[in-house]
Tab-separated table of C-alpha atoms in Angstrom:
chain	number	residue	atom	x	y	z
A	28	MET	CA	0.000	0.000	0.000
A	29	ALA	CA	1.329	3.430	-0.938
A	30	ASP	CA	2.400	5.798	1.820
A	31	PRO	CA	-0.454	8.353	2.090
A	32	ARG	CA	1.778	11.024	3.658
A	33	PRO	CA	2.866	13.683	1.182
A	34	ARG	CA	6.632	13.950	0.778
A	35	ARG	CA	8.209	17.352	0.997
A	36	PRO	CA	10.648	17.993	-1.822
A	37	ALA	CA	14.275	18.317	-0.762
A	38	ARG	CA	15.416	21.896	-0.295
A	39	PRO	CA	17.907	23.207	-2.839
A	40	ARG	CA	21.442	23.125	-1.473
A	41	GLU	CA	21.636	26.903	-1.890
A	42	GLU	CA	18.764	27.312	0.566
A	43	VAL	CA	20.340	24.881	3.016
A	44	PHE	CA	23.658	26.743	2.915
A	45	ALA	CA	22.062	30.180	3.226
A	46	THR	CA	19.989	29.082	6.211
A	47	ALA	CA	22.958	27.348	7.840
A	48	ARG	CA	25.180	30.401	7.376
A	49	ALA	CA	22.594	32.675	8.977
A	50	ALA	CA	22.028	30.264	11.887
A	51	ILE	CA	25.751	29.778	12.553
A	52	ALA	CA	26.395	33.515	12.384
A	53	GLU	CA	23.601	34.214	14.847
A	54	HIS	CA	24.100	31.403	17.376
A	55	GLY	CA	27.460	29.738	16.642
A	56	LEU	CA	28.002	26.158	15.587
A	57	ALA	CA	27.911	24.849	19.156
A	58	LYS	CA	24.266	25.860	19.542
A	59	LEU	CA	23.236	24.709	16.089
A	60	THR	CA	21.508	21.350	15.993
A	61	MET	CA	20.642	19.396	12.889
A	62	ALA	CA	17.122	19.080	14.257
A	63	GLY	CA	16.814	22.847	14.662
A	64	LEU	CA	18.225	23.546	11.216
A	65	GLY	CA	16.014	20.881	9.728
A	66	LYS	CA	12.975	22.488	11.344
A	67	GLN	CA	13.813	25.821	9.720
A	68	LEU	CA	14.136	24.084	6.359
A	69	GLN	CA	11.182	21.745	6.896
A	70	MET	CA	13.549	18.797	6.548
A	71	SER	CA	14.453	16.020	8.934
A	72	ALA	CA	17.747	15.988	10.798
A	73	GLY	CA	18.356	12.571	9.263
A	74	HIS	CA	18.013	14.027	5.792
A	75	LEU	CA	20.616	16.700	6.564
A	76	LEU	CA	22.975	14.140	8.062
A	77	TYR	CA	22.544	11.967	4.977
A	78	TYR	CA	23.872	14.782	2.801
A	79	PHE	CA	26.506	16.238	5.121
A	80	GLY	CA	27.443	13.498	7.564
A	81	SER	CA	28.239	15.820	10.456
A	82	LYS	CA	28.029	19.398	11.679
A	83	ASP	CA	31.693	19.865	10.812
A	84	GLN	CA	31.055	18.845	7.221
A	85	LEU	CA	27.996	21.118	7.062
A	86	LEU	CA	30.150	23.977	8.366
A	87	LEU	CA	32.858	23.310	5.800
A	88	GLU	CA	30.463	23.034	2.872
A	89	THR	CA	28.607	26.167	3.969
A	90	LEU	CA	31.902	28.060	4.105
A	91	ARG	CA	32.868	26.716	0.688
A	92	TRP	CA	29.536	27.879	-0.755
A	93	SER	CA	29.899	31.294	0.889
A	94	GLU	CA	33.436	31.754	-0.462
A	95	ASP	CA	32.432	30.592	-3.941
A	96	GLN	CA	29.869	33.398	-4.057
A	97	LEU	CA	32.445	35.980	-3.038
A	98	GLY	CA	35.018	34.425	-5.350
A	99	ALA	CA	32.925	35.312	-8.373
A	100	ARG	CA	32.923	38.973	-7.299
A	101	ARG	CA	36.661	38.850	-6.605
A	102	ARG	CA	37.484	37.424	-10.032
A	103	GLU	CA	35.297	40.022	-11.712
A	104	ALA	CA	37.096	42.868	-9.923
A	105	LEU	CA	40.558	41.453	-10.560
A	106	THR	CA	39.961	41.050	-14.289
A	107	ASP	CA	38.260	44.419	-14.815
A	108	PRO	CA	40.270	46.056	-17.628
A	109	THR	CA	39.198	49.532	-16.513
A	110	LEU	CA	41.054	49.186	-13.189
A	111	ASP	CA	44.790	49.574	-12.696
A	112	PRO	CA	46.638	47.207	-10.294
A	113	TRP	CA	46.292	49.566	-7.327
A	114	GLN	CA	42.529	49.813	-7.871
A	115	ARG	CA	42.292	46.042	-8.193
A	116	LEU	CA	44.233	45.664	-4.962
A	117	ASP	CA	41.816	48.063	-3.256
A	118	ALA	CA	38.884	45.948	-4.476
A	119	TYR	CA	40.605	42.810	-3.169
A	120	LEU	CA	41.177	44.344	0.267
A	121	ARG	CA	37.560	45.512	0.507
A	122	LEU	CA	36.221	42.078	-0.438
A	123	TYR	CA	38.548	40.301	1.986
A	124	LEU	CA	37.694	42.311	5.104
A	125	PRO	CA	34.404	41.826	7.002
A	126	GLU	CA	31.548	44.212	6.371
A	127	GLY	CA	31.086	44.622	10.112
A	128	PRO	CA	30.569	42.780	13.416
A	129	GLY	CA	28.940	39.403	12.985
A	130	ASP	CA	29.670	39.242	9.254
A	131	PRO	CA	28.269	35.752	8.471
A	132	ARG	CA	31.131	34.827	6.166
A	133	TRP	CA	33.725	35.693	8.756
A	134	ILE	CA	31.877	33.989	11.595
A	135	LEU	CA	32.081	30.805	9.508
A	136	TRP	CA	35.851	31.290	9.245
A	137	VAL	CA	36.169	31.819	13.000
A	138	GLU	CA	34.210	28.613	13.597
A	139	VAL	CA	36.337	26.642	11.135
A	140	TRP	CA	39.606	27.913	12.610
A	141	GLY	CA	38.401	27.057	16.108
A	142	ARG	CA	37.582	23.483	15.153
A	143	SER	CA	40.453	22.815	12.714
A	144	PRO	CA	43.051	21.698	15.291
A	145	ALA	CA	40.951	18.625	16.042
A	146	SER	CA	39.972	17.813	12.463
A	147	ALA	CA	42.277	16.977	9.552
A	148	GLU	CA	39.233	17.166	7.274
A	149	LEU	CA	38.551	20.762	8.288
A	150	ARG	CA	42.223	21.712	7.930
A	151	GLN	CA	42.340	20.257	4.435
A	152	GLY	CA	39.097	21.933	3.447
A	153	GLN	CA	40.247	25.247	4.876
A	154	GLN	CA	43.443	25.120	2.788
A	155	GLU	CA	41.445	24.380	-0.345
A	156	ILE	CA	39.083	27.284	0.287
A	157	GLU	CA	41.889	29.729	1.090
A	158	ALA	CA	44.023	28.769	-1.927
A	159	PRO	CA	42.157	30.897	-4.529
A	160	TRP	CA	42.560	34.013	-2.361
A	161	GLN	CA	46.314	33.459	-2.269
A	162	ALA	CA	46.557	32.557	-5.960
A	163	ASP	CA	44.564	35.604	-7.057
A	164	LEU	CA	46.643	37.950	-4.911
A	165	VAL	CA	49.890	36.451	-6.216
A	166	ALA	CA	48.656	36.922	-9.793
A	167	LEU	CA	47.646	40.509	-9.036
A	168	ILE	CA	51.044	41.327	-7.539
A	169	GLU	CA	52.859	39.692	-10.450
A	170	ALA	CA	50.773	41.633	-12.959
A	171	GLY	CA	51.322	44.896	-11.105
A	172	THR	CA	55.058	44.233	-10.968
A	173	ALA	CA	55.182	43.433	-14.685
A	174	THR	CA	53.556	46.772	-15.547
A	175	GLY	CA	55.778	48.736	-13.174
A	176	HIS	CA	53.014	49.649	-10.725
A	177	PHE	CA	54.603	47.534	-7.970
A	178	THR	CA	58.273	47.160	-7.183
A	179	PRO	CA	59.891	43.775	-7.869
A	180	GLY	CA	59.771	41.206	-5.111
A	181	PRO	CA	58.639	37.649	-4.326
A	182	ALA	CA	54.913	37.702	-5.043
A	183	PRO	CA	53.958	34.576	-3.002
A	184	ALA	CA	55.706	35.873	0.113
A	185	ARG	CA	54.243	39.356	-0.213
A	186	ALA	CA	50.772	37.910	-0.792
A	187	ALA	CA	51.095	35.709	2.308
A	188	GLN	CA	52.181	38.714	4.381
A	189	LEU	CA	49.233	40.795	3.217
A	190	ARG	CA	46.753	37.990	3.869
A	191	ALA	CA	48.142	37.435	7.362
A	192	LEU	CA	47.647	41.138	8.045
A	193	LEU	CA	44.104	41.033	6.662
A	194	ASP	CA	43.210	38.016	8.817
A	195	GLY	CA	44.569	39.810	11.878
A	196	LEU	CA	42.520	42.908	11.099
A	197	ALA	CA	39.395	40.951	10.193
A	198	VAL	CA	38.842	38.739	13.236
A	199	PRO	CA	38.441	41.588	15.793
A	200	ILE	CA	35.872	43.209	13.496
A	201	ALA	CA	33.953	39.977	12.936
A	202	ILE	CA	33.700	39.146	16.642
A	203	GLY	CA	32.686	42.703	17.494
A	204	LEU	CA	35.595	44.123	19.490
A	205	PRO	CA	34.742	47.760	20.255
A	206	ASP	CA	37.787	49.422	18.674
A	207	ALA	CA	37.758	47.373	15.467
A	208	HIS	CA	36.060	49.014	12.481
A	209	PRO	CA	36.107	48.199	8.750
A	210	PRO	CA	37.195	51.687	7.559
A	211	THR	CA	40.121	51.741	9.984
A	212	ALA	CA	41.126	48.207	9.012
A	213	LEU	CA	41.017	49.156	5.326
A	214	THR	CA	43.209	52.191	6.006
A	215	HIS	CA	45.749	50.040	7.848
A	216	ALA	CA	45.728	47.389	5.135
A	217	THR	CA	46.146	49.958	2.364
A	218	SER	CA	49.023	51.633	4.188
A	219	VAL	CA	50.900	48.368	4.709
A	220	ALA	CA	50.216	47.192	1.142
A	221	THR	CA	51.531	50.468	-0.226
A	222	THR	CA	54.716	50.196	1.831
A	223	LEU	CA	55.193	46.541	0.898
A	224	LEU	CA	54.633	46.981	-2.823
A	225	ARG	CA	56.352	50.322	-3.358
A	226	THR	CA	59.630	49.704	-1.514
């Protein structure tokens, strides 16, 4: 005999990721339950676990989805022929830094970093997600050097230095420390980038 209960269609992955990102940003991963997330999506916790396996995997895939969205904007800015290398660098810095306290994308990063020491899977995923940011910045620095906008120097090392600075500026903003503000962070990042790439 056929099951008389109507089946709800599975939610698109985009909706799952968007809902998970909002829930993690608001409450943190520790307070997120698969049952609670499933209730928001009108899905069972078992269904979510079938697709993601664990909260850690859900976190990682949500971060990957979030960064893929931003990656499209980053690539568009970095290939804009109307911008010179300094303007492209400014666009990169603005996209990298949080928009403000509680920025959902950055809260995901904070959660991943906090859980990575205990999970090789998260560490590997984190490296994969970070790699395009590094590669794009290296390419930008190399292009700017080739056109004479930037002084010669090892692009991978300079890119790593800039990204370390950006991470250090970003986390206090994302977690809402009172003296951390996006405009100030952008000013600091621009100043250091200018010194690094012009000397």
